[in-house]
Short mmCIF file of C-alpha atoms in Angstrom, two decimals:
data_model
loop_
_atom_site.label_atom_id
_atom_site.label_comp_id
_atom_site.label_asym_id
_atom_site.label_seq_id
_atom_site.Cartn_x
_atom_site.Cartn_y
_atom_site.Cartn_z
CA UNK G 35 110.38 115.89 143.46
CA UNK G 36 112.16 112.70 144.04
CA UNK G 37 113.09 110.49 141.12
CA UNK G 38 111.77 107.30 140.90
CA UNK G 39 113.78 105.08 138.80
CA UNK G 40 116.19 105.75 136.74
CA UNK G 41 118.20 102.75 135.31
CA UNK G 42 119.40 101.78 131.58
CA UNK G 43 118.72 99.23 129.98
CA UNK G 44 120.96 96.78 127.71
CA UNK G 45 120.52 97.47 124.31
CA UNK G 46 118.51 95.39 122.51
CA UNK G 47 118.41 92.46 120.46
CA UNK G 48 117.44 93.18 116.90
CA UNK G 49 115.23 89.61 115.81
CA UNK G 50 117.64 88.17 113.14
CA UNK G 51 117.52 88.71 109.24
CA UNK G 52 115.33 86.79 107.39
CA UNK G 53 116.88 84.42 104.58
CA UNK G 54 114.93 86.89 101.85
CA UNK G 55 115.56 89.97 99.54
CA UNK G 56 117.04 93.08 101.50
CA UNK G 57 117.36 96.45 99.34
CA UNK G 58 120.67 97.33 99.88
CA UNK G 59 124.36 95.90 100.29
CA UNK G 60 125.91 95.94 103.37
CA UNK G 61 128.23 98.34 102.39
CA UNK G 62 125.50 101.10 102.26
CA UNK G 63 123.46 99.56 104.83
CA UNK G 64 126.42 100.70 107.32
CA UNK G 65 126.09 104.13 106.17
CA UNK G 66 122.03 104.68 105.81
CA UNK G 67 120.40 104.66 109.34
CA UNK G 68 122.19 106.50 111.14
CA UNK G 69 121.92 110.12 109.80
CA UNK G 70 120.92 112.69 112.34
CA UNK G 71 117.40 113.76 110.83
CA UNK G 72 116.45 109.59 110.77
CA UNK G 73 113.59 108.88 113.08
CA UNK G 74 114.61 106.03 115.57
CA UNK G 75 111.81 103.41 116.06
CA UNK G 76 108.67 105.08 113.39
CA UNK G 77 109.49 103.66 109.75
CA UNK G 78 111.26 105.63 106.71
CA UNK G 79 112.15 103.72 103.49
CA UNK G 80 115.95 103.23 104.01
CA UNK G 81 116.53 106.06 100.59
CA UNK G 82 114.57 107.71 98.83
CA UNK G 83 110.83 109.09 98.96
CA UNK G 84 107.41 107.67 100.70
CA UNK G 85 104.01 108.73 101.51
CA UNK G 86 100.92 106.47 102.14
CA UNK G 87 101.02 103.26 103.61
CA UNK G 88 99.32 99.45 101.14
CA UNK G 89 98.55 96.21 102.05
CA UNK G 90 98.81 96.12 105.41
CA UNK G 91 98.49 92.00 105.76
CA UNK G 92 99.86 89.52 109.00
CA UNK G 93 101.08 86.27 107.48
CA UNK G 94 103.06 83.61 108.73
CA UNK G 95 103.77 85.22 111.10
CA UNK G 96 104.47 88.36 109.81
CA UNK G 97 102.95 91.61 109.53
CA UNK G 98 103.94 93.14 105.25
CA UNK G 99 103.95 97.50 105.16
CA UNK G 100 103.89 97.99 101.22
CA UNK G 101 103.65 101.68 101.18
CA UNK G 102 103.93 104.16 98.09
CA UNK G 103 107.85 105.04 96.89
CA UNK G 104 109.04 106.82 94.25
CA UNK G 105 107.10 109.95 91.97
CA UNK G 106 104.05 110.33 92.21
CA UNK G 107 104.17 109.69 87.44
CA UNK G 108 106.02 106.49 88.94
CA UNK G 109 104.68 105.11 91.51
CA UNK G 110 105.25 101.52 93.51
CA UNK G 111 104.75 100.04 96.06
CA UNK G 112 107.83 99.23 98.13
CA UNK G 113 107.68 96.13 101.23
CA UNK G 114 109.06 95.49 104.04
CA UNK G 115 108.08 92.74 106.68
CA UNK G 116 107.86 92.42 111.07
CA UNK G 117 107.51 89.85 113.58
CA UNK G 118 106.34 92.10 116.11
CA UNK G 119 105.45 96.10 114.57
CA UNK G 120 107.80 97.28 116.07
CA UNK G 121 111.41 96.25 114.12
CA UNK G 122 111.32 96.78 110.14
CA UNK G 123 113.53 95.35 107.43
CA UNK G 124 112.77 96.63 103.53
CA UNK G 125 112.69 94.27 101.03
CA UNK G 126 113.12 95.06 97.42
CA UNK G 127 109.75 97.00 95.13
CA UNK G 128 106.47 94.36 95.03
CA UNK G 129 104.56 96.66 92.22
CA UNK G 130 105.79 98.68 89.92
CA UNK G 131 104.60 101.04 87.15
CA UNK G 132 103.10 98.55 83.53
CA UNK G 133 102.77 100.03 81.00
CA UNK G 134 103.18 104.19 82.15
CA UNK G 135 100.82 103.41 84.33
CA UNK G 136 101.81 103.51 88.02
CA UNK G 137 101.24 101.64 90.51
CA UNK G 138 99.24 103.58 93.62
CA UNK G 139 96.97 102.30 96.92
CA UNK G 140 95.60 99.73 97.57
CA UNK G 141 94.88 96.46 100.33
CA UNK G 142 96.19 93.09 99.91
CA UNK G 143 93.98 89.99 101.21
CA UNK G 144 94.50 86.53 101.98
CA UNK G 145 92.19 84.80 99.49
CA UNK G 146 91.77 81.34 102.04
CA UNK G 147 88.89 79.89 99.75
CA UNK G 148 90.96 80.34 96.20
CA UNK G 149 87.96 82.66 94.98
CA UNK G 150 90.06 84.23 92.68
CA UNK G 151 91.61 81.07 90.82
CA UNK G 152 94.77 82.21 91.40
CA UNK G 153 96.63 79.81 94.02
CA UNK G 154 99.65 77.76 92.07
CA UNK G 155 100.83 75.72 95.84
CA UNK G 156 99.50 74.85 99.09
CA UNK G 157 99.15 78.18 100.49
CA UNK G 158 96.71 81.05 99.80
CA UNK G 159 97.82 83.08 97.34
CA UNK G 160 97.89 86.82 98.56
CA UNK G 161 96.55 89.43 96.06
CA UNK G 162 97.10 93.12 96.07
CA UNK G 163 94.11 95.34 95.00
CA UNK G 164 95.48 98.02 93.58
CA UNK G 165 94.87 101.87 91.57
CA UNK G 166 96.68 101.71 88.09
CA UNK G 167 97.06 105.20 87.90
CA UNK G 168 95.26 106.10 84.59
CA UNK G 169 93.87 102.24 83.94
CA UNK G 170 91.34 101.22 86.85
CA UNK G 171 91.63 97.98 89.55
CA UNK G 172 94.24 96.07 89.25
CA UNK G 173 95.28 92.54 91.03
CA UNK G 174 98.58 91.00 91.22
CA UNK G 175 99.01 88.56 93.17
CA UNK G 176 101.76 85.87 95.29
CA UNK G 177 102.39 82.15 95.71
CA UNK G 178 104.83 83.06 97.71
CA UNK G 179 103.24 84.39 101.34
CA UNK G 180 104.54 88.07 99.48
CA UNK G 181 107.73 87.28 98.62
CA UNK G 182 107.05 88.26 94.73
CA UNK G 183 104.38 88.93 93.39
CA UNK G 184 102.50 88.19 89.34
CA UNK G 185 100.43 90.81 87.46
CA UNK G 186 96.63 88.97 86.80
CA UNK G 187 96.26 88.93 83.24
CA UNK G 188 92.65 90.14 83.11
CA UNK G 189 93.85 93.75 84.40
CA UNK G 190 91.62 95.72 85.07
CA UNK G 191 89.54 94.51 87.34
CA UNK G 192 87.15 96.88 87.25
CA UNK G 193 87.34 100.74 84.79
CA UNK G 194 84.92 103.92 85.95
CA UNK G 195 83.69 107.10 83.94
CA UNK G 196 87.22 109.06 85.17
CA UNK G 197 89.10 106.80 85.61
CA UNK G 198 91.35 107.69 82.35
CA UNK G 199 91.29 111.69 83.47
CA UNK G 200 93.84 110.91 85.59
CA UNK G 201 92.45 113.18 87.82
CA UNK G 202 92.69 113.72 91.58
CA UNK G 203 88.73 114.52 92.32
CA UNK G 204 87.47 112.34 90.01
CA UNK G 205 89.58 108.59 89.05
CA UNK G 206 88.66 106.30 91.19
CA UNK G 207 91.03 104.68 93.64
CA UNK G 208 92.65 103.28 96.38
CA UNK G 209 90.96 100.68 97.29
CA UNK G 210 89.85 98.96 100.29
CA UNK G 211 88.46 95.04 100.54
CA UNK G 212 87.71 92.62 102.69
CA UNK G 213 85.82 89.00 102.37
CA UNK G 214 82.47 89.77 104.24
CA UNK G 215 82.19 86.09 106.24
CA UNK G 216 77.46 86.50 105.77
CA UNK G 217 77.35 86.96 103.18
CA UNK G 218 80.44 85.19 101.26
CA UNK G 219 81.21 87.23 99.02
CA UNK G 220 84.40 89.81 98.81
CA UNK G 221 83.12 94.29 99.75
CA UNK G 222 85.22 96.27 98.33
CA UNK G 223 85.13 100.33 99.59
CA UNK G 224 86.10 102.76 96.58
CA UNK G 225 86.66 106.63 96.12
CA UNK G 226 85.08 107.71 94.06
CA UNK G 227 83.39 111.21 92.12
CA UNK G 228 79.74 110.35 90.53
CA UNK G 229 79.71 114.55 89.79
CA UNK G 230 80.42 113.98 85.80
CA UNK G 231 83.07 116.91 86.09
CA UNK G 232 85.25 119.06 88.66
CA UNK G 233 82.91 121.17 90.85
CA UNK G 234 84.33 124.75 90.96
CA UNK G 235 83.95 125.76 94.71
CA UNK G 236 83.96 122.58 96.16
CA UNK G 237 87.29 120.60 97.62
CA UNK G 238 87.95 117.51 96.06
CA UNK G 239 87.85 116.31 99.76
CA UNK G 240 83.73 117.06 99.42
CA UNK G 241 83.23 116.25 96.16
CA UNK G 242 83.15 112.73 96.31
CA UNK G 243 82.47 108.93 98.57
CA UNK G 244 82.87 105.25 99.05
CA UNK G 245 81.11 103.41 96.84
CA UNK G 246 80.60 100.37 97.38
CA UNK G 247 81.22 96.93 94.91
CA UNK G 248 80.79 93.11 95.48
CA UNK G 249 82.30 89.99 94.06
CA UNK G 250 82.14 86.33 94.36
CA UNK G 251 85.81 85.52 93.04
CA UNK G 252 88.28 89.29 93.25
CA UNK G 253 87.61 89.70 89.30
CA UNK G 254 83.78 90.50 88.14
CA UNK G 255 82.36 93.02 90.49
CA UNK G 256 78.81 95.04 90.89
CA UNK G 257 78.17 98.09 92.19
CA UNK G 258 76.21 98.64 95.50
CA UNK G 259 76.01 101.98 96.76
CA UNK G 260 77.20 104.75 96.71
CA UNK G 261 77.78 107.14 100.37
CA UNK G 262 78.76 110.43 100.04
CA UNK G 263 81.32 113.11 101.90
CA UNK G 264 84.42 110.93 101.76
CA UNK G 265 87.79 111.12 100.59
CA UNK G 266 90.10 108.85 99.64
CA UNK G 267 92.37 106.17 101.40
CA UNK G 268 89.06 104.02 102.47
CA UNK G 269 88.69 101.91 105.07
CA UNK G 270 86.02 99.69 107.10
CA UNK G 271 86.13 97.60 110.41
CA UNK G 272 84.33 96.00 113.20
CA UNK G 273 85.46 97.30 116.66
CA UNK G 274 83.84 95.80 120.32
CA UNK G 275 82.89 98.19 121.97
CA UNK G 276 84.40 99.04 125.60
CA UNK G 277 82.52 97.74 128.19
CA UNK G 278 80.43 96.83 126.23
CA UNK G 279 79.26 92.66 124.68
CA UNK G 280 77.79 94.85 121.14
CA UNK G 281 80.46 96.09 118.12
CA UNK G 282 79.95 99.24 115.81
CA UNK G 283 81.30 99.38 111.96
CA UNK G 284 83.87 102.23 111.46
CA UNK G 285 84.43 103.73 108.01
CA UNK G 286 87.71 105.98 107.79
CA UNK G 287 88.77 108.19 105.02
CA UNK G 288 92.16 109.59 104.44
CA UNK G 289 91.22 112.54 107.68
CA UNK G 290 88.20 111.29 109.47
CA UNK G 291 85.70 109.62 110.22
CA UNK G 292 81.83 108.29 111.82
CA UNK G 293 81.22 105.12 113.24
CA UNK G 294 78.20 103.40 111.92
CA UNK G 295 76.06 99.53 110.66
CA UNK G 296 77.35 97.65 108.09
CA UNK G 297 75.35 95.10 106.24
CA UNK G 298 77.49 93.71 102.98
CA UNK G 299 76.44 96.55 100.48
CA UNK G 300 75.48 99.66 102.86
CA UNK G 301 77.14 101.90 105.46
CA UNK G 302 74.83 103.99 107.08
CA UNK G 303 76.89 106.38 110.30
CA UNK G 304 75.44 106.70 113.25
CA UNK G 305 76.46 110.87 112.62
CA UNK G 306 78.83 113.51 110.90
CA UNK G 307 82.18 112.57 110.32
CA UNK G 308 85.02 113.91 113.30
CA UNK G 309 88.75 114.03 112.65
CA UNK G 310 90.24 111.41 113.34
CA UNK G 311 94.00 114.09 114.35
CA UNK G 312 93.64 117.45 115.47
CA UNK G 313 96.96 117.94 114.55
CA UNK G 314 98.23 120.07 111.88
CA UNK G 315 96.24 119.65 108.78
CA UNK G 316 96.40 116.82 107.18
CA UNK G 317 100.18 115.65 109.05
CA UNK G 318 98.39 112.17 109.34
CA UNK G 319 97.02 110.46 106.48
CA UNK G 320 96.57 108.05 104.42
CA UNK G 321 95.55 105.85 107.37
CA UNK G 322 95.26 101.75 106.71
CA UNK G 323 94.45 99.28 109.57
CA UNK G 324 96.19 95.05 110.07
CA UNK G 325 92.91 93.14 110.97
CA UNK G 326 92.12 89.69 111.16
CA UNK G 327 94.69 88.86 114.14
CA UNK G 328 95.51 86.37 116.45
CA UNK G 329 94.64 88.99 119.43
CA UNK G 330 92.36 90.32 118.39
CA UNK G 331 93.39 93.79 117.88
CA UNK G 332 92.84 96.65 114.68
CA UNK G 333 96.41 98.35 114.53
CA UNK G 334 96.97 101.16 112.42
CA UNK G 335 99.88 102.92 110.14
CA UNK G 336 99.38 105.93 108.54
CA UNK G 337 101.85 108.71 106.90
CA UNK G 338 103.06 111.25 108.85
CA UNK G 339 103.24 114.07 105.52
CA UNK G 340 104.56 116.77 105.23
CA UNK G 341 108.47 116.90 106.79
CA UNK G 342 111.66 118.74 106.02
CA UNK G 343 114.48 115.70 106.03
CA UNK G 344 117.56 117.95 104.09
CA UNK G 345 120.16 116.14 103.24
CA UNK G 346 119.17 112.99 104.39
CA UNK G 347 118.52 110.67 101.94
CA UNK G 348 114.93 109.56 102.82
CA UNK G 349 112.05 112.34 102.86
CA UNK G 350 108.36 111.34 105.38
CA UNK G 351 108.13 108.35 107.49
CA UNK G 352 104.81 106.55 108.92
CA UNK G 353 103.28 106.97 111.85
CA UNK G 354 104.10 105.11 115.31
CA UNK G 355 101.30 101.93 114.70
CA UNK G 356 98.05 102.65 117.60
CA UNK G 357 95.84 99.75 118.30
CA UNK G 358 92.63 101.03 118.06
CA UNK G 359 89.17 100.81 119.83
CA UNK G 360 85.19 102.17 120.32
CA UNK G 361 85.27 104.37 123.98
CA UNK G 362 81.09 105.50 124.22
CA UNK G 363 81.22 109.26 125.56
CA UNK G 364 78.33 111.38 126.85
CA UNK G 365 76.52 109.04 124.31
CA UNK G 366 78.36 108.58 121.11
CA UNK G 367 81.21 106.22 120.38
CA UNK G 368 84.56 107.51 119.73
CA UNK G 369 87.55 105.85 117.99
CA UNK G 370 90.80 106.02 120.09
CA UNK G 371 93.88 105.39 119.68
CA UNK G 372 97.05 104.40 121.48
CA UNK G 373 100.62 103.15 121.19
CA UNK G 374 101.26 99.45 120.74
CA UNK G 375 102.26 97.73 124.33
CA UNK G 376 105.57 96.32 121.42
CA UNK G 377 107.31 99.63 122.73
CA UNK G 378 107.98 98.61 125.26
CA UNK G 379 110.69 95.82 123.44
CA UNK G 380 112.03 99.82 122.68
CA UNK G 381 112.47 101.26 126.23
CA UNK G 382 115.87 102.39 127.31
CA UNK G 383 116.69 104.38 129.70
CA UNK G 384 113.90 106.71 132.14
CA UNK G 385 112.87 108.48 134.09
CA UNK G 386 109.87 109.14 136.32
CA UNK G 387 108.65 111.76 139.67
CA UNK G 388 106.74 110.69 141.97
CA UNK G 389 102.53 111.39 143.34
CA UNK G 390 103.24 115.29 144.39
CA UNK G 391 100.61 118.58 143.71
CA UNK G 392 102.39 121.37 141.91
CA UNK G 393 101.91 125.30 143.08
CA UNK G 394 101.85 128.19 140.20
CA UNK G 395 105.57 128.58 138.65
CA UNK G 396 106.21 125.16 140.75
CA UNK G 397 109.04 123.54 137.81
CA UNK G 398 109.71 120.22 136.85
CA UNK G 399 112.52 118.13 134.67
CA UNK G 400 112.40 114.27 133.33
CA UNK G 401 115.81 113.88 130.50
CA UNK G 402 116.72 111.04 128.67
CA UNK G 403 119.64 112.94 126.99
CA UNK G 404 118.24 111.52 124.05
CA UNK G 405 115.04 112.81 120.57
CA UNK G 406 113.76 109.95 120.57
CA UNK G 407 111.63 108.81 123.61
CA UNK G 408 108.31 108.20 125.64
CA UNK G 409 106.72 111.02 127.76
CA UNK G 410 103.45 109.55 130.51
CA UNK G 411 102.10 112.07 132.59
CA UNK G 412 98.86 111.57 134.64
CA UNK G 413 97.54 114.49 136.27
CA UNK G 414 94.31 116.47 136.98
CA UNK G 415 94.80 119.71 136.75
CA UNK G 416 92.24 122.72 138.97
CA UNK G 417 90.24 125.31 137.61
CA UNK G 418 92.28 127.95 135.90
CA UNK G 419 95.73 125.87 136.23
CA UNK G 420 98.00 125.82 132.97
CA UNK G 421 101.25 123.66 132.78
CA UNK G 422 103.74 124.51 129.64
CA UNK G 423 106.18 122.94 128.39
CA UNK G 424 108.31 121.38 125.24
CA UNK G 425 109.29 118.31 123.47
CA UNK G 426 111.41 118.74 120.66
CA UNK G 427 111.51 122.69 121.26
CA UNK G 428 107.50 122.13 120.46
CA UNK G 429 105.34 124.03 123.30
CA UNK G 430 102.22 122.18 124.43
CA UNK G 431 99.79 124.44 127.36
CA UNK G 432 98.21 121.92 128.81
CA UNK G 433 94.32 123.17 130.87
CA UNK G 434 91.84 121.29 132.84
CA UNK G 435 89.63 121.03 129.63
CA UNK G 436 91.91 121.98 126.69
CA UNK G 437 95.89 121.35 125.08
CA UNK G 438 96.49 123.02 122.93
CA UNK G 439 100.33 123.09 120.32
CA UNK G 440 101.28 125.57 117.54
CA UNK G 441 98.24 126.58 116.27
CA UNK G 442 95.80 124.40 117.24
CA UNK G 443 93.87 124.01 119.96
CA UNK G 444 91.27 120.35 121.00
CA UNK G 445 88.80 121.04 123.21
CA UNK G 446 88.67 118.16 125.87
CA UNK G 447 85.40 116.19 125.98
CA UNK G 448 85.95 115.10 129.37
CA UNK G 449 88.38 116.45 132.10
CA UNK G 450 92.31 115.52 131.23
CA UNK G 451 92.91 113.18 132.66
CA UNK G 452 96.03 112.01 131.03
CA UNK G 453 98.90 112.46 128.58
CA UNK G 454 101.13 110.28 126.59
CA UNK G 455 103.65 112.18 123.60
CA UNK G 456 106.35 109.75 121.21
CA UNK G 457 109.47 112.43 120.74
CA UNK G 458 111.41 110.30 117.23
CA UNK G 459 113.69 113.22 115.62
CA UNK G 460 110.91 114.91 113.15
CA UNK G 461 107.30 113.89 114.63
CA UNK G 462 105.37 114.68 117.61
CA UNK G 463 102.24 112.11 117.98
CA UNK G 464 100.43 113.16 120.65
CA UNK G 465 97.61 110.91 122.72
CA UNK G 466 94.84 112.65 125.16
CA UNK G 467 93.04 111.24 128.00
CA UNK G 468 94.38 107.78 126.71
CA UNK G 469 93.54 108.15 122.76
CA UNK G 470 90.03 109.20 122.91
CA UNK G 471 92.36 112.21 120.76
CA UNK G 472 94.44 112.27 118.89
CA UNK G 473 97.37 115.77 117.34
CA UNK G 474 100.44 114.98 115.07
CA UNK G 475 102.96 117.39 114.31
CA UNK G 476 106.37 117.35 112.25
CA UNK G 477 108.92 119.22 113.82
CA UNK G 478 113.12 119.41 114.25
CA UNK G 479 114.00 119.13 116.79
CA UNK G 480 117.04 121.43 119.05
CA UNK G 481 120.94 120.61 118.55
CA UNK G 482 121.58 119.14 122.07
CA UNK G 483 118.40 116.58 123.27
CA UNK G 484 117.12 118.95 125.93
CA UNK G 485 115.21 117.57 128.54
CA UNK G 486 111.85 118.09 129.46
CA UNK G 487 110.67 120.38 131.35
CA UNK G 488 106.98 120.68 133.33
CA UNK G 489 106.09 124.83 133.70
CA UNK G 490 103.29 125.12 136.83
CA UNK G 491 102.03 128.43 134.71
CA UNK G 492 99.24 129.40 137.15
CA UNK G 493 97.07 127.50 139.97
CA UNK G 494 98.00 124.28 140.74
CA UNK G 495 98.16 120.00 139.87
CA UNK G 496 97.64 117.67 141.24
CA UNK G 497 100.65 115.15 139.10
CA UNK G 498 99.39 111.52 140.47
CA UNK G 499 103.12 110.39 138.02
CA UNK G 500 105.14 111.08 135.44
CA UNK G 501 107.44 109.09 133.28
CA UNK G 502 110.04 109.59 129.83
CA UNK G 503 111.62 106.13 128.85
CA UNK G 504 114.62 107.24 125.38
CA UNK G 505 112.54 104.89 122.68
CA UNK G 506 116.33 102.96 121.17
CA UNK G 507 116.62 102.66 117.79
CA UNK G 508 114.85 99.89 115.90
CA UNK G 509 117.64 99.88 113.10
CA UNK G 510 119.45 97.07 111.85
CA UNK G 511 122.53 98.30 110.87
CA UNK G 512 124.43 95.61 109.06
CA UNK G 513 121.91 94.01 106.06
CA UNK G 514 123.19 91.32 103.37
CA UNK G 515 120.81 91.23 101.07
CA UNK G 516 120.21 88.10 97.80
CA UNK G 517 117.85 89.78 95.61
CA UNK G 518 113.67 88.86 94.60
CA UNK G 519 112.13 89.18 91.62
CA UNK G 520 108.73 91.91 91.82
CA UNK G 521 105.63 92.42 90.23
CA UNK G 522 106.08 94.45 87.09
#
């Protein structure tokens, strides 16, 4: 089988440093981001532990990514910004614990009409709505486009009966706030457990649900409804349906989603919730999205949970951003996702294979000498056929109607037609049939980068196209940061 391309691309020009505050000295930064287990195109904190992404907002040409950082009893909001969703510069922390209350997860909105009255300059304020653990739901605001933050003096703006317990099954948390244009008011979707106590034999994931509140000003909230059967990290948004003129609403927690209708006060599901990801249990979690983008996309980023990074200055990572869409399959709506197209900015060395018939025992090989790459396959596997290959030492088995990775097998709703794998040193993100199903895993890379070898174990297949792109680093190794203030 011939190699259809094998070219090198010059190193990327990392986007210019902006004259704002970055977290570490030039000498320290030069030692960071070069570590053996550092993902090269997935976001990680320069140092320390991170988990949930928070407060995703786009303003003045910059994407803001806030994230949970530090130990659980001292959680704070870390902060990074990007102009392209690819290259990130980490700032100093935005929201710190106060009065013994850690700053847990939440969201950020642009208050365009200054309904909150928190605006002090010409630009509308950014308002973060977050859980102050043990206190309730609180506000912090910024009048300099997210560069400095101040807590609202009237916090908490919403306090519920279990908040003081600091109980994961019981305490309300993770507010998601959006402006509902038809009713000219704010809507909050909040995880809340309406039970008086923890239920024995019932997991935390099943006890609670989403409570919906409304507000004219982000400060005063009125309860409207409750959607049971959902856990933390709520997100609710509307998407167009591919090939149709209609739209549908999506509601998701940290592990599952459902489509439905929403009238500003109540979400009505179309049916049972489906998994957001079919990989290792809870590996992909704490989902959040950027919305209201000029190109109409809704872009998701998540926490890739549970990875091990021995000897590294950082701990945990985020998923690569994906663009979300709705597709109707066998009469039911499915949430699909694909890596954002901006990833092509990072492509370096590349390999490809021409279209060919694969027969039993045949081996084909692709390699770019890296632990960070984007593998793309378009293929059809005939009845009883099986293909086996591995990525970063993780075996992947394909048949016409299934994909198996480690102990996970996904039965496909449609015959396998495409497969995409983002491999990045310590993680695998797998997209099946144009993102109709995804599987996410953490792993350790081999000592030396290995080529991808496709083995036709049995039967036959038609390989229409195979591409392998090296994905180059997103990190700028030469930070030289001043400092800035943060909310206390």
